[in-house]
């Protein structure tokens, strides 16, 4: 199949085109208005098999009282809105062509707190929750939706100060290729709604969520709300 790469980075897209023969498109995936053109480009490319919603930025502000609102909105847009818009625009296209897979990049910070960056943590928790919530209904239309949750990956998202701290602690970084391999692997899985943890030196593994405590009302001990209101587990 053919690769369609989408980014704001023109130079990076040029390398992708030259090295892999990919079709490329310059767009800001955090903007809702970008997605009709992206869907049209996917249709021109011959349809989709795998959609990887991979855009992400850190916030880096620990004190919420000092958080610039425009910075907050930008992080929310890149990390969460692009997954919402991507699922809305490309999910129906996948379903119409007979099925496929969508993998959203979350983070280990979508499963555990990252105290140094609470906004990043919030957006990645939201991505995990979104994926788990939409997965059952999208699976009914033949679209498998998953999230990957890497730890510290060797990409430009890690700033120099973080890199220095990790190096001093001899903490291993994850090769970005290992994350890409995990995306391909989970996209082919029969299960849906997985949050797959990627860590250095170990194979990808689905995170096991525990069901929260249920009610103790007599006659309804441990009950789960019915239908779409229920916890998918």
GROMACS .gro file of C-alpha atoms in nm:
model
  233
    1UNK     CA    1   0.000   0.000   0.000
    2UNK     CA    2   0.096   0.364  -0.034
    3UNK     CA    3   0.190   0.593   0.250
    4UNK     CA    4   0.028   0.935   0.289
    5UNK     CA    5   0.217   1.160   0.528
    6UNK     CA    6   0.059   1.471   0.680
    7UNK     CA    7   0.247   1.734   0.882
    8UNK     CA    8   0.318   2.104   0.921
    9UNK     CA    9   0.689   2.030   0.868
   10UNK     CA   10   0.757   2.078   0.497
   11UNK     CA   11   1.119   1.963   0.522
   12UNK     CA   12   1.024   1.648   0.707
   13UNK     CA   13   0.756   1.569   0.451
   14UNK     CA   14   1.008   1.619   0.169
   15UNK     CA   15   1.238   1.361   0.330
   16UNK     CA   16   0.946   1.122   0.371
   17UNK     CA   17   0.856   1.165   0.004
   18UNK     CA   18   1.215   1.120  -0.116
   19UNK     CA   19   1.307   0.827   0.109
   20UNK     CA   20   0.983   0.626   0.097
   21UNK     CA   21   0.803   0.753  -0.210
   22UNK     CA   22   0.516   0.870   0.008
   23UNK     CA   23   0.243   1.105  -0.095
   24UNK     CA   24   0.260   1.408   0.133
   25UNK     CA   25   0.033   1.690   0.239
   26UNK     CA   26   0.106   2.000   0.445
   27UNK     CA   27  -0.172   2.056   0.700
   28UNK     CA   28  -0.235   2.134   1.066
   29UNK     CA   29  -0.427   1.834   1.200
   30UNK     CA   30  -0.528   2.030   1.511
   31UNK     CA   31  -0.754   2.243   1.290
   32UNK     CA   32  -1.096   2.101   1.207
   33UNK     CA   33  -1.091   2.272   0.870
   34UNK     CA   34  -0.793   2.064   0.756
   35UNK     CA   35  -0.979   1.734   0.764
   36UNK     CA   36  -1.209   1.751   0.460
   37UNK     CA   37  -0.902   1.798   0.240
   38UNK     CA   38  -0.721   1.518   0.424
   39UNK     CA   39  -1.010   1.284   0.364
   40UNK     CA   40  -1.015   1.379  -0.004
   41UNK     CA   41  -0.640   1.315  -0.027
   42UNK     CA   42  -0.686   0.971   0.130
   43UNK     CA   43  -0.958   0.890  -0.122
   44UNK     CA   44  -0.733   1.000  -0.410
   45UNK     CA   45  -0.454   0.780  -0.272
   46UNK     CA   46  -0.680   0.475  -0.311
   47UNK     CA   47  -0.835   0.448   0.033
   48UNK     CA   48  -0.696   0.359   0.373
   49UNK     CA   49  -0.584   0.049   0.559
   50UNK     CA   50  -0.422   0.203   0.866
   51UNK     CA   51  -0.461   0.554   1.004
   52UNK     CA   52  -0.197   0.658   1.257
   53UNK     CA   53  -0.299   0.971   1.449
   54UNK     CA   54   0.044   1.060   1.579
   55UNK     CA   55   0.065   1.438   1.632
   56UNK     CA   56   0.174   1.544   1.977
   57UNK     CA   57   0.335   1.828   2.171
   58UNK     CA   58   0.439   1.874   2.532
   59UNK     CA   59   0.321   2.167   2.744
   60UNK     CA   60   0.595   2.179   3.005
   61UNK     CA   61   0.413   2.412   3.246
   62UNK     CA   62   0.372   2.260   3.591
   63UNK     CA   63   0.207   2.555   3.764
   64UNK     CA   64  -0.145   2.592   3.623
   65UNK     CA   65  -0.169   2.944   3.760
   66UNK     CA   66   0.112   3.040   3.520
   67UNK     CA   67  -0.030   2.852   3.220
   68UNK     CA   68  -0.077   3.073   2.911
   69UNK     CA   69  -0.426   3.006   2.775
   70UNK     CA   70  -0.310   3.004   2.412
   71UNK     CA   71  -0.046   2.744   2.495
   72UNK     CA   72  -0.305   2.531   2.672
   73UNK     CA   73  -0.542   2.551   2.374
   74UNK     CA   74  -0.263   2.455   2.134
   75UNK     CA   75  -0.162   2.147   2.334
   76UNK     CA   76  -0.526   2.043   2.364
   77UNK     CA   77  -0.573   2.087   1.989
   78UNK     CA   78  -0.269   1.891   1.883
   79UNK     CA   79  -0.292   1.609   2.135
   80UNK     CA   80  -0.667   1.554   2.157
   81UNK     CA   81  -0.860   1.746   1.892
   82UNK     CA   82  -0.667   1.585   1.608
   83UNK     CA   83  -0.771   1.240   1.733
   84UNK     CA   84  -1.135   1.349   1.758
   85UNK     CA   85  -1.127   1.509   1.411
   86UNK     CA   86  -0.932   1.219   1.263
   87UNK     CA   87  -1.176   0.958   1.388
   88UNK     CA   88  -1.469   1.168   1.271
   89UNK     CA   89  -1.330   1.229   0.924
   90UNK     CA   90  -1.156   0.902   0.844
   91UNK     CA   91  -1.351   0.648   1.050
   92UNK     CA   92  -1.650   0.661   0.812
   93UNK     CA   93  -1.415   0.632   0.512
   94UNK     CA   94  -1.260   0.317   0.658
   95UNK     CA   95  -1.605   0.174   0.731
   96UNK     CA   96  -1.728   0.252   0.378
   97UNK     CA   97  -1.435   0.074   0.217
   98UNK     CA   98  -1.491  -0.240   0.425
   99UNK     CA   99  -1.290  -0.176   0.741
  100UNK     CA  100  -0.943  -0.094   0.866
  101UNK     CA  101  -0.762   0.028   1.174
  102UNK     CA  102  -0.697   0.356   1.353
  103UNK     CA  103  -0.414   0.382   1.604
  104UNK     CA  104  -0.381   0.698   1.813
  105UNK     CA  105  -0.055   0.779   1.987
  106UNK     CA  106  -0.123   0.842   2.354
  107UNK     CA  107   0.157   0.803   2.608
  108UNK     CA  108   0.247   0.628   2.928
  109UNK     CA  109   0.127   0.963   3.066
  110UNK     CA  110  -0.217   0.852   2.952
  111UNK     CA  111  -0.207   0.574   3.210
  112UNK     CA  112  -0.007   0.726   3.496
  113UNK     CA  113   0.044   1.089   3.601
  114UNK     CA  114   0.336   1.298   3.479
  115UNK     CA  115   0.355   1.562   3.757
  116UNK     CA  116   0.593   1.784   3.562
  117UNK     CA  117   0.341   1.828   3.281
  118UNK     CA  118  -0.020   1.800   3.400
  119UNK     CA  119  -0.172   1.936   3.078
  120UNK     CA  120   0.012   1.680   2.866
  121UNK     CA  121  -0.104   1.416   3.115
  122UNK     CA  122  -0.465   1.532   3.086
  123UNK     CA  123  -0.467   1.521   2.706
  124UNK     CA  124  -0.311   1.176   2.692
  125UNK     CA  125  -0.554   1.038   2.949
  126UNK     CA  126  -0.827   1.183   2.730
  127UNK     CA  127  -0.693   1.006   2.422
  128UNK     CA  128  -0.692   0.671   2.603
  129UNK     CA  129  -1.046   0.726   2.731
  130UNK     CA  130  -1.169   0.838   2.390
  131UNK     CA  131  -1.023   0.534   2.215
  132UNK     CA  132  -1.172   0.293   2.468
  133UNK     CA  133  -1.512   0.463   2.448
  134UNK     CA  134  -1.544   0.472   2.068
  135UNK     CA  135  -1.387   0.132   1.999
  136UNK     CA  136  -1.700  -0.084   2.048
  137UNK     CA  137  -1.925   0.117   1.816
  138UNK     CA  138  -1.657   0.156   1.552
  139UNK     CA  139  -1.581  -0.216   1.566
  140UNK     CA  140  -1.942  -0.278   1.468
  141UNK     CA  141  -1.861  -0.097   1.143
  142UNK     CA  142  -1.540  -0.292   1.087
  143UNK     CA  143  -1.301  -0.027   1.217
  144UNK     CA  144  -1.055  -0.133   1.488
  145UNK     CA  145  -0.942   0.152   1.713
  146UNK     CA  146  -0.645   0.132   1.949
  147UNK     CA  147  -0.397   0.354   2.136
  148UNK     CA  148  -0.026   0.310   2.184
  149UNK     CA  149   0.123   0.435   2.511
  150UNK     CA  150   0.501   0.473   2.484
  151UNK     CA  151   0.728   0.574   2.766
  152UNK     CA  152   1.022   0.807   2.696
  153UNK     CA  153   1.088   0.798   2.320
  154UNK     CA  154   1.398   0.932   2.148
  155UNK     CA  155   1.228   1.209   1.949
  156UNK     CA  156   1.246   1.591   1.944
  157UNK     CA  157   0.949   1.599   2.185
  158UNK     CA  158   1.207   1.548   2.461
  159UNK     CA  159   1.374   1.880   2.527
  160UNK     CA  160   1.743   1.915   2.620
  161UNK     CA  161   1.676   1.948   2.993
  162UNK     CA  162   1.469   1.629   3.002
  163UNK     CA  163   1.731   1.448   2.797
  164UNK     CA  164   2.001   1.557   3.040
  165UNK     CA  165   1.803   1.433   3.340
  166UNK     CA  166   1.734   1.098   3.175
  167UNK     CA  167   2.098   1.056   3.071
  168UNK     CA  168   2.221   1.131   3.422
  169UNK     CA  169   1.979   0.870   3.557
  170UNK     CA  170   2.091   0.620   3.289
  171UNK     CA  171   1.727   0.583   3.187
  172UNK     CA  172   1.687   0.408   2.849
  173UNK     CA  173   1.504   0.584   2.568
  174UNK     CA  174   1.275   0.398   2.329
  175UNK     CA  175   1.375   0.387   1.962
  176UNK     CA  176   1.098   0.550   1.759
  177UNK     CA  177   1.106   0.251   1.523
  178UNK     CA  178   0.992   0.028   1.811
  179UNK     CA  179   0.684   0.247   1.852
  180UNK     CA  180   0.615   0.229   1.478
  181UNK     CA  181   0.641  -0.151   1.491
  182UNK     CA  182   0.398  -0.157   1.785
  183UNK     CA  183   0.151   0.054   1.586
  184UNK     CA  184   0.159  -0.193   1.297
  185UNK     CA  185   0.127  -0.488   1.533
  186UNK     CA  186  -0.170  -0.354   1.730
  187UNK     CA  187  -0.342  -0.243   1.409
  188UNK     CA  188  -0.351  -0.607   1.302
  189UNK     CA  189  -0.487  -0.732   1.636
  190UNK     CA  190  -0.834  -0.883   1.651
  191UNK     CA  191  -0.910  -0.712   1.983
  192UNK     CA  192  -1.026  -0.349   1.988
  193UNK     CA  193  -0.984  -0.057   2.224
  194UNK     CA  194  -0.644  -0.166   2.351
  195UNK     CA  195  -0.396   0.071   2.516
  196UNK     CA  196  -0.064  -0.088   2.429
  197UNK     CA  197   0.236   0.003   2.644
  198UNK     CA  198   0.571   0.039   2.466
  199UNK     CA  199   0.887   0.038   2.678
  200UNK     CA  200   1.255   0.000   2.592
  201UNK     CA  201   1.376  -0.358   2.568
  202UNK     CA  202   1.040  -0.533   2.598
  203UNK     CA  203   0.766  -0.631   2.354
  204UNK     CA  204   0.450  -0.417   2.337
  205UNK     CA  205   0.190  -0.526   2.592
  206UNK     CA  206  -0.178  -0.430   2.630
  207UNK     CA  207  -0.244  -0.246   2.955
  208UNK     CA  208  -0.487  -0.427   3.183
  209UNK     CA  209  -0.750  -0.189   3.319
  210UNK     CA  210  -0.920  -0.281   3.645
  211UNK     CA  211  -1.294  -0.239   3.669
  212UNK     CA  212  -1.374   0.025   3.935
  213UNK     CA  213  -1.581  -0.065   4.241
  214UNK     CA  214  -1.950  -0.095   4.167
  215UNK     CA  215  -2.255  -0.012   4.375
  216UNK     CA  216  -2.346  -0.198   4.695
  217UNK     CA  217  -2.716  -0.127   4.676
  218UNK     CA  218  -2.908  -0.446   4.770
  219UNK     CA  219  -3.005  -0.635   4.458
  220UNK     CA  220  -2.761  -0.441   4.238
  221UNK     CA  221  -2.426  -0.527   4.392
  222UNK     CA  222  -2.148  -0.467   4.140
  223UNK     CA  223  -2.396  -0.373   3.865
  224UNK     CA  224  -2.277  -0.200   3.547
  225UNK     CA  225  -2.500   0.058   3.371
  226UNK     CA  226  -2.681  -0.094   3.072
  227UNK     CA  227  -2.601  -0.068   2.703
  228UNK     CA  228  -2.381   0.219   2.587
  229UNK     CA  229  -2.373   0.356   2.941
  230UNK     CA  230  -2.171   0.056   3.059
  231UNK     CA  231  -1.799   0.017   3.115
  232UNK     CA  232  -1.652  -0.185   2.824
  233UNK     CA  233  -1.397  -0.334   3.063
   0.00000   0.00000   0.00000
